[in-house]
Coordinates of C-alpha atoms and ligand atoms in Angstrom, one line a residue:
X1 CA 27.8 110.0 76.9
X2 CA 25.5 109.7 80.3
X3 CA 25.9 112.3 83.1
X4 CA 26.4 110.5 86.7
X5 CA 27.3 112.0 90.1
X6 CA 30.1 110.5 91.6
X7 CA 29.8 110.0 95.9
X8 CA 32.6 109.8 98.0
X9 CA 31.7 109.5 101.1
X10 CA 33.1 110.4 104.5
X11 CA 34.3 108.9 107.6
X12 CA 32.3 105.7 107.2
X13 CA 35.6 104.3 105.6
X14 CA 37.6 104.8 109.1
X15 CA 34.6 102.3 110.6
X16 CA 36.3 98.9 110.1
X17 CA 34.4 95.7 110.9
X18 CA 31.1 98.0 110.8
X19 CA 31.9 99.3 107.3
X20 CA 28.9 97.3 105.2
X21 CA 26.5 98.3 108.2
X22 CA 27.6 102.0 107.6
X23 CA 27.3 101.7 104.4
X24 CA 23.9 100.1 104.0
X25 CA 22.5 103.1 106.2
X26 CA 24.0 105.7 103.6
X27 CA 22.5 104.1 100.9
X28 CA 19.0 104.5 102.7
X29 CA 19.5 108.1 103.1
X30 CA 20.5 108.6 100.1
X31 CA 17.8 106.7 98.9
X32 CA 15.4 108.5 100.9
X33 CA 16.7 112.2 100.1
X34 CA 16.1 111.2 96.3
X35 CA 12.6 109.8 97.1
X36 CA 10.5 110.8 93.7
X37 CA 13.2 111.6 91.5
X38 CA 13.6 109.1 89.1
X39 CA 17.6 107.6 89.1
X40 CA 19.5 104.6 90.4
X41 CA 22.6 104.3 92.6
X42 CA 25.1 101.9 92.2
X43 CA 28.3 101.3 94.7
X44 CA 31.6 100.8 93.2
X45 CA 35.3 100.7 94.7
X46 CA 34.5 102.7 97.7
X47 CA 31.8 105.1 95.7
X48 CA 28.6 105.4 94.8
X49 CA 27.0 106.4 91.1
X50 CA 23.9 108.1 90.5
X51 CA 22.9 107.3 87.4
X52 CA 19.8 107.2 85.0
X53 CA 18.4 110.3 85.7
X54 CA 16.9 113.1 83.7
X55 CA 19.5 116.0 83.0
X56 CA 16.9 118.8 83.9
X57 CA 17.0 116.8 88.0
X58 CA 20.4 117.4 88.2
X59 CA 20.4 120.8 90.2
X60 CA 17.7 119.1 92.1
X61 CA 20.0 116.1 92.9
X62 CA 23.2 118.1 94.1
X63 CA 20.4 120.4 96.5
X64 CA 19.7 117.1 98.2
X65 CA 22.7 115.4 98.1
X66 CA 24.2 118.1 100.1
X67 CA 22.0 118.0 103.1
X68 CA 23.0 113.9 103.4
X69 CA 25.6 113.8 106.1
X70 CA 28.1 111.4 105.6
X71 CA 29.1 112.9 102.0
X72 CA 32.5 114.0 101.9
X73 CA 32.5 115.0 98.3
X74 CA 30.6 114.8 95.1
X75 CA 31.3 115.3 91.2
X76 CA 29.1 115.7 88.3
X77 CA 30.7 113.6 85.3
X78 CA 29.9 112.1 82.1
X79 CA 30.3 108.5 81.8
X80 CA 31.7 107.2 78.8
X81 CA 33.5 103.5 77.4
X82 CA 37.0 102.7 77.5
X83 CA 38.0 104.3 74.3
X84 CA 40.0 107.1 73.9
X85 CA 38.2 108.8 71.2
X86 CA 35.0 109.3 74.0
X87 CA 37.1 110.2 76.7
X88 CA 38.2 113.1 74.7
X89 CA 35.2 114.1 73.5
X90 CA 33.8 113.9 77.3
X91 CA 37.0 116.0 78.4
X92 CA 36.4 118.6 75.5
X93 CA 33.3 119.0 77.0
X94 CA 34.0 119.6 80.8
X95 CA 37.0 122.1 80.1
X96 CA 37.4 125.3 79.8
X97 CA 38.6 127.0 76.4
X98 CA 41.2 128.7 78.3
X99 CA 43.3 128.8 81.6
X100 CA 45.7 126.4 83.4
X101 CA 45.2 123.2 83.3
X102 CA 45.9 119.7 84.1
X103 CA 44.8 116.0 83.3
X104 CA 44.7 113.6 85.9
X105 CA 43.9 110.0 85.4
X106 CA 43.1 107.4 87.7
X107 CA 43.6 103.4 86.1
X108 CA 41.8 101.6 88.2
X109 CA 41.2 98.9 85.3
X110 CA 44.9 97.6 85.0
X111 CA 44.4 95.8 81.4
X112 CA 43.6 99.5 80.0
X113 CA 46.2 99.5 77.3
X114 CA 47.7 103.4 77.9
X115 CA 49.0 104.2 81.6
X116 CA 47.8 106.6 83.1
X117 CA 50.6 109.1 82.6
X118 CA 50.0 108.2 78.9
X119 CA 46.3 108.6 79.0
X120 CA 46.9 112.5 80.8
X121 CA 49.3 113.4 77.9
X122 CA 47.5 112.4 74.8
X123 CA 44.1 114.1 76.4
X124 CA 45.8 116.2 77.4
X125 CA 47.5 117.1 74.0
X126 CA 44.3 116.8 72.4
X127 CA 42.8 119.8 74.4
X128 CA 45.7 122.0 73.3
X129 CA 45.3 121.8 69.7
X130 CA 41.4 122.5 70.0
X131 CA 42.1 125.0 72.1
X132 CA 44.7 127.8 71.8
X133 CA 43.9 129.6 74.8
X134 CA 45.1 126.3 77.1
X135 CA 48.1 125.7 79.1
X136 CA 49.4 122.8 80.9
X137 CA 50.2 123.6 84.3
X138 CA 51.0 120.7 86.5
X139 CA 51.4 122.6 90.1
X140 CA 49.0 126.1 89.4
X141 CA 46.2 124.6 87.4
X142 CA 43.1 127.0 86.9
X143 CA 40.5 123.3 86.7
X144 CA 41.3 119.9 86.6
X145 CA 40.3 117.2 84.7
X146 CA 39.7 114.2 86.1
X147 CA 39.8 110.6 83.8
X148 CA 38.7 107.8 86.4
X149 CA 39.1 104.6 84.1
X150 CA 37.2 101.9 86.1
X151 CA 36.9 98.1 85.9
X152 CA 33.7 97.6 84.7
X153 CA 34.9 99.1 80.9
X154 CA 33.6 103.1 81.8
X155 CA 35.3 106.0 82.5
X156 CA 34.2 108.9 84.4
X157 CA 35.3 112.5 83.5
X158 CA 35.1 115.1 85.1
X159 CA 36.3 119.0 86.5
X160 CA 34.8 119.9 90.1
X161 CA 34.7 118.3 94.0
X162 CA 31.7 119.6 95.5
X163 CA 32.2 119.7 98.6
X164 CA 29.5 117.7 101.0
X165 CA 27.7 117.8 104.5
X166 CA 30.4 115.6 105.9
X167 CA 29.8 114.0 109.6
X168 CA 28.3 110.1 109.4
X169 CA 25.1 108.9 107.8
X170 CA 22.0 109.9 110.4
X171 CA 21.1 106.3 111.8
X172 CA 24.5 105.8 112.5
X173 CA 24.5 106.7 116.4
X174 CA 20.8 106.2 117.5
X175 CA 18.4 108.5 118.2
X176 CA 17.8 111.4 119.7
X177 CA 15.1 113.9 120.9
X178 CA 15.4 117.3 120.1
X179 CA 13.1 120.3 122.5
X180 CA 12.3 122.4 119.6
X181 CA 11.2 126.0 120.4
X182 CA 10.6 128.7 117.3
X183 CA 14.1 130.0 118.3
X184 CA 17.3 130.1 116.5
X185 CA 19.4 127.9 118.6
X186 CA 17.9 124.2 119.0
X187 CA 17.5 123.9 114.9
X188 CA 20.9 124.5 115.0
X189 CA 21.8 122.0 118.3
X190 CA 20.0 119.3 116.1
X191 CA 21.7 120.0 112.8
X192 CA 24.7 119.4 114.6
X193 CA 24.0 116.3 116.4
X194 CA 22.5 115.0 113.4
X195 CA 25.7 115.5 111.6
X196 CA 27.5 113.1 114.1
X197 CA 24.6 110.7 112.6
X198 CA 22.1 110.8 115.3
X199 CA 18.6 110.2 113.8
X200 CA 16.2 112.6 115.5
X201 CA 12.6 113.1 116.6
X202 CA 11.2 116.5 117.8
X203 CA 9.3 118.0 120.9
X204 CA 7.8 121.5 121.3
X205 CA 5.8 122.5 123.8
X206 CA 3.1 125.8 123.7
X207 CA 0.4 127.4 126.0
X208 CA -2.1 127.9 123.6
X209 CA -4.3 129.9 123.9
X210 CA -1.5 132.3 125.5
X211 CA 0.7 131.1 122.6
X212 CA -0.9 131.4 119.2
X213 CA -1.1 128.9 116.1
X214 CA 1.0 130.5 114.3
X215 CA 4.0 130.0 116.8
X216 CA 3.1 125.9 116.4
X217 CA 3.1 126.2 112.5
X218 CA 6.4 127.8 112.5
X219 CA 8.2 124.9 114.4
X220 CA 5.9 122.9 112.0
X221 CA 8.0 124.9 109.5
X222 CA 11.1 124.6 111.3
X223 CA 11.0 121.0 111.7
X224 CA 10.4 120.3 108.2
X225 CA 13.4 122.2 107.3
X226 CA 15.7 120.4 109.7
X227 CA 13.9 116.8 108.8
X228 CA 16.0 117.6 104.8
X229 CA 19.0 116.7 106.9
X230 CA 17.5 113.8 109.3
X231 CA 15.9 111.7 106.7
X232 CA 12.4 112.9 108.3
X233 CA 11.2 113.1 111.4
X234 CA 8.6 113.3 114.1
X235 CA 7.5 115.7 115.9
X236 CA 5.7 115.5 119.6
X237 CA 3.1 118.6 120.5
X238 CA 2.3 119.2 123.9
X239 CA 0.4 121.3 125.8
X240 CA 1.7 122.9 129.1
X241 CA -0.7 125.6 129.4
X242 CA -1.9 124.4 132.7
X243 CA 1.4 123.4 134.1
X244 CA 2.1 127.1 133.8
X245 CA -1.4 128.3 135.2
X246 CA -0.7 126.1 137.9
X247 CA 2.6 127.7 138.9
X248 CA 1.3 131.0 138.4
X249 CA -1.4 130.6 141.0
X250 CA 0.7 128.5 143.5
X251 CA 4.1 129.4 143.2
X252 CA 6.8 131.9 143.4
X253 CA 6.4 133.7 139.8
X254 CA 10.4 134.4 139.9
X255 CA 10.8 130.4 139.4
X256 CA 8.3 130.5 136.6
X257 CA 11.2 129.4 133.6
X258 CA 12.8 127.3 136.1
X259 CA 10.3 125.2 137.1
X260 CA 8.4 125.1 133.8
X261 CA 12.1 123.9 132.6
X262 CA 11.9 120.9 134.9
X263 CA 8.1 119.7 133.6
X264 CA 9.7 120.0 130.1
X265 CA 12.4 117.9 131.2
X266 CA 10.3 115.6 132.8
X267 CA 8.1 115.1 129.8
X268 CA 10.4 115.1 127.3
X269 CA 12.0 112.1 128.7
X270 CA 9.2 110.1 129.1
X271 CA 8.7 110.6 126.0
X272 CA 11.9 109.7 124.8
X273 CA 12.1 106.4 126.4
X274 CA 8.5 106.1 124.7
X275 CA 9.7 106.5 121.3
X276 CA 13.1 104.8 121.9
X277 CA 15.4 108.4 122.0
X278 CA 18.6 107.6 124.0
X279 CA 19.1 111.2 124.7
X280 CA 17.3 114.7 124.8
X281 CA 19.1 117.3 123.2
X282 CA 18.6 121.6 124.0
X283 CA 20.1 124.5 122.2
X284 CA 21.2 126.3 125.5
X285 CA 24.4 128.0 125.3
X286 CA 26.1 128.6 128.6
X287 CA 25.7 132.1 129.9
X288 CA 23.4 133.3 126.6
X289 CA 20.1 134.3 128.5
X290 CA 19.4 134.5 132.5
X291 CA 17.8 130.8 132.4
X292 CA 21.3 129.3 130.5
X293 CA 23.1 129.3 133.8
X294 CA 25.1 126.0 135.0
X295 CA 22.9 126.2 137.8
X296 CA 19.9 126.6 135.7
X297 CA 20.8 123.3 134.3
X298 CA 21.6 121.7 137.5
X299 CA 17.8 122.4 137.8
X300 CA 16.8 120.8 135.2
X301 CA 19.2 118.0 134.7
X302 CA 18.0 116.7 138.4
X303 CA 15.0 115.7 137.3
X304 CA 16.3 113.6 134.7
X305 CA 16.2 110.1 135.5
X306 CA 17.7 107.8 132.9
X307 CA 19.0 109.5 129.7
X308 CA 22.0 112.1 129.3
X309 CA 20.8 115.6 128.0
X310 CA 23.4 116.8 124.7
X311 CA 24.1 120.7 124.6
X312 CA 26.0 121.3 121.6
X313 CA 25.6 124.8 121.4
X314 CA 27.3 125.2 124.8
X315 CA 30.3 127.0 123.9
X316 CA 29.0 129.1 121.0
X317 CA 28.9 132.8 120.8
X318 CA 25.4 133.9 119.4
X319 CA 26.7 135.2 116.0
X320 CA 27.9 131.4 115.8
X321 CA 25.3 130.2 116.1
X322 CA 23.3 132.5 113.8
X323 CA 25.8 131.8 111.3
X324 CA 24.8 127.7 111.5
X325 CA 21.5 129.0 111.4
X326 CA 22.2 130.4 108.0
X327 CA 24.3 127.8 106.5
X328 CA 21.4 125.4 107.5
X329 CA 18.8 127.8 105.8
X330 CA 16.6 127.9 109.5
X331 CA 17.5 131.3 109.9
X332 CA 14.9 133.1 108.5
X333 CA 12.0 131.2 109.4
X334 CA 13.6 131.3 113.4
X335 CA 13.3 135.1 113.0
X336 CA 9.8 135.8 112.2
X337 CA 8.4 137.3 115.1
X338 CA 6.5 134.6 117.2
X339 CA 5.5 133.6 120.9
X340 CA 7.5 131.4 123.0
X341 CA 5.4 129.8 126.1
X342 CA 8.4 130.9 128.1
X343 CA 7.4 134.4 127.7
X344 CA 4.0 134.3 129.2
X345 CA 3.7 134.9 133.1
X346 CA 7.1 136.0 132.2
X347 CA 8.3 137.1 135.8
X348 CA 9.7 140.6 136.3
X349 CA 13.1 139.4 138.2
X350 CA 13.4 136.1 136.9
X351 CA 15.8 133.9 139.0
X352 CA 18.9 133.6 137.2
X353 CA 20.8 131.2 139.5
X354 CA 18.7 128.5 141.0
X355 CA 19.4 127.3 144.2
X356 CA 18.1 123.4 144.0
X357 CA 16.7 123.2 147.3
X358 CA 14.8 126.2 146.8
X359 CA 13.6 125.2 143.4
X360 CA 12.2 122.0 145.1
X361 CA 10.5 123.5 147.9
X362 CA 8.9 125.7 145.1
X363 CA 8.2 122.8 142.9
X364 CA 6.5 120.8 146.6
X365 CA 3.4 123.3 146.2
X366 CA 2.4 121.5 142.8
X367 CA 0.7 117.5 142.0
X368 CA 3.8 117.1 139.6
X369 CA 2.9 113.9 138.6
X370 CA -0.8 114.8 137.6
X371 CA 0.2 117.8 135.8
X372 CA 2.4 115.8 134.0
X373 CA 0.4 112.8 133.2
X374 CA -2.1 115.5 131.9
X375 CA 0.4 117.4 129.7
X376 CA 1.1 113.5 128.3
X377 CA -2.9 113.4 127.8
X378 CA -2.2 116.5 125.3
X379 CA 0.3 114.9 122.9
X380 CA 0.1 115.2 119.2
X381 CA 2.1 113.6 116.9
X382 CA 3.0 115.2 114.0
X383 CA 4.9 112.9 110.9
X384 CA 7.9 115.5 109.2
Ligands
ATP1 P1 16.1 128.8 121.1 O1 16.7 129.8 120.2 O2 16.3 127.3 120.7 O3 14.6 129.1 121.4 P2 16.9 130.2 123.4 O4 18.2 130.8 123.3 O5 15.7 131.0 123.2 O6 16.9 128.9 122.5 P3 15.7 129.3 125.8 O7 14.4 129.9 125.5 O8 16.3 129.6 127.1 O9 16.8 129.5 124.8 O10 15.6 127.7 125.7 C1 16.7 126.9 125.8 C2 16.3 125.6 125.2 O11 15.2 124.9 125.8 C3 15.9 125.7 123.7 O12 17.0 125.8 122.9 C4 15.1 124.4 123.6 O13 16.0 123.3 123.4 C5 14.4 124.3 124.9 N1 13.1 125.0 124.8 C6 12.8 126.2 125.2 N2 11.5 126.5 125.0 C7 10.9 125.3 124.4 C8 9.7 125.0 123.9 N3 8.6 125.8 123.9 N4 9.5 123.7 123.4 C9 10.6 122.9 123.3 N5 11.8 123.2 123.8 C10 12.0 124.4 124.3
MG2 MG1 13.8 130.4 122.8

């Protein structure tokens, strides 16, 4: 008796022609999320096995398979032959010794001498006499056990459908760039554009000295925690402490956000097109802080030249999105207490909406350009 996990996945199977494409990119990441635990996967009728691993890596398994998007479910079973004696003894040891139950088999090997009605009832009978605290209850059962006779001369037993990540397999709809700040909100944007199976890379962007190392380690932190979902990632470092000097000494100090928004903008998308991202993605939600206006993104979608910007969080209350933040375990490390290079030269009466032609004729006083190519100079690369 061997214990396997059982993968079903999710809405790969809708994808058609693609399916075997899909497919071979799950397999990857499930491949990847696995990476130094010893075990094997093997595909079958629409399914994957884990097999072959050590009993004490189970826990270990389930934690990682349940960050891989494009799980829909998974079960922990024990693997036995096509013999009635083991199937019992592998059903004895998945159920309870009391409750409501129920046995449910599934022939998928057709030359399996009992049906599958007959293989439920004599289990099923089976469990009674051992135990006398069992009942059979076809429509309220307490557990289930499940009997899936396969082809190959195995059957799989077991009790519980975990439920997984859902979404498609990351790969699956390019790549993306995500502006990572120590906040609580862009984690969450990328968790959830990740989930529709976009692979992603990172960018953050500090004043140090104004900002301190400790604000860079925690998006260090951050991103690792997000990468469990993405497969790994990168993530881009940049400096704009002169951009924001610059402003300071030439400009209006009310557009500070807004025009420091636009150099983000700006580099993040050469960067993007650098590293081959087909889209930036920002954890604004609309109306959330001053700076989340629609004009405040008019702002800084018109410097955009090429690639669409993705806003996920858009229409989320902030307790939403804290709850996300939860579920995705980035919560507490968005908390602790850190500095955000939007903060310093933090204008008294910040603009809230920008007018664009004012924001240009503020952003005319400054060698865009150079202070770009310079903040480009700054990059560090960072391998997640
Ligand atoms: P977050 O919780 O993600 O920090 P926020 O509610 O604090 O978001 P803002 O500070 O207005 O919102 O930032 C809006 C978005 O702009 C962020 O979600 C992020 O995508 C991007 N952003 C802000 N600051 C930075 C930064 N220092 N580096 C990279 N991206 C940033
Ligand atoms: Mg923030």
């Amino acid at each position: 008796m061997e214990q396997v996990i059982i993968i079903r996945y999710a809405e790969i199977h809708l994808k058609g022609k693609n399916r075997g494409w899909f497919e071979r990119i799950f397999a990857v990441n499930m491949e990847k999320s696995l990476k130094g635990i010893r075990h094997e996967i093997h595909r079958y009728s629409g399914r994957y096995l884990i097999e072959n691993f050590s009993d004490g890596d189970t826990d270990l398994i389930l934690n990682r398979l349940s960050k891989v998007f494009g799980i829909h479910s998974y079960s922990v079973a024990l693997k036995v032959g096509h013999d009635m004696e083991q199937i019992f003894c592998a059903a004895k040891e998945v159920s309870c010794d009391s409750g409501l139950f129920k046995v449910e088999t599934h022939r998928a090997d057709k030359k399996f001498p009992l049906n599958s009605m007959q293989v439920s009832a004599e289990i099923g009978g089976r469990l009674l006499d051992c135990y006398e605290q069992l009942k059979v209850d076809v429509h309220n059962p307490d557990f289930i056990i499940n009997v899936d006779l396969r082809e190959n001369g195995t059957a799989l037993v077991f009790n519980k459908f975990y439920k997984g990540a859902g979404g498609m397999p990351v790969g699956a709809s390019g790549k993306g760039l995500l502006l990572i700040s120590g906040g609580i909100d862009s984690p969450v944007a990328g968790h959830m554009i990740a989930k529709r199976g976009m692979s992603l890379e990172c960018i953050h962007f500090h004043s140090y000295p104004y900002t301190n190392m400790q604000a860079k380690e925690k998006v260090i932190d951050l991103t690792k925690q997000l990468s469990e979902y993405t497969c790994g990632t990168k993530l881009n470092v940049v400096s704009v402490t002169h951009i924001q000097e610059e402003i300071h000494k030439k400009c209006n100090g009310d557009f500070m956000v807004t025009l420091l928004r636009r150099f983000m903008m700006r580099i993040a998308e050469k960067i993007a097109l650098k590293c081959g991202a087909q889209c930036l993605i920002t954890g604004e939600s609309l109306a959330q802080v001053a700076s989340q206006t629609v004009e405040g993104m008019t702002s800084s979608n018109s410097v955009i030249e090429r690639l669409p910007v993705l806003r996920p969080l858009c229409g989320f209350d902030k307790d939403e999105i804290i709850e996300r933040s939860r579920a995705i375990g980035t919560y507490e490390t968005s908390i602790q207490p850190y500095e955000d290079c939007c903060t310093v030269f933090l204008p008294r009466h910040p603009v809230t909406r920008p007018k664009l032609n004012e924001v240009i004729e503020e952003e005319k006083k400054l060698d865009v350009n150079a202070l770009v190519e310079e903040a480009l100079k700054s990059l560090e690369v960072i391998n997640i």
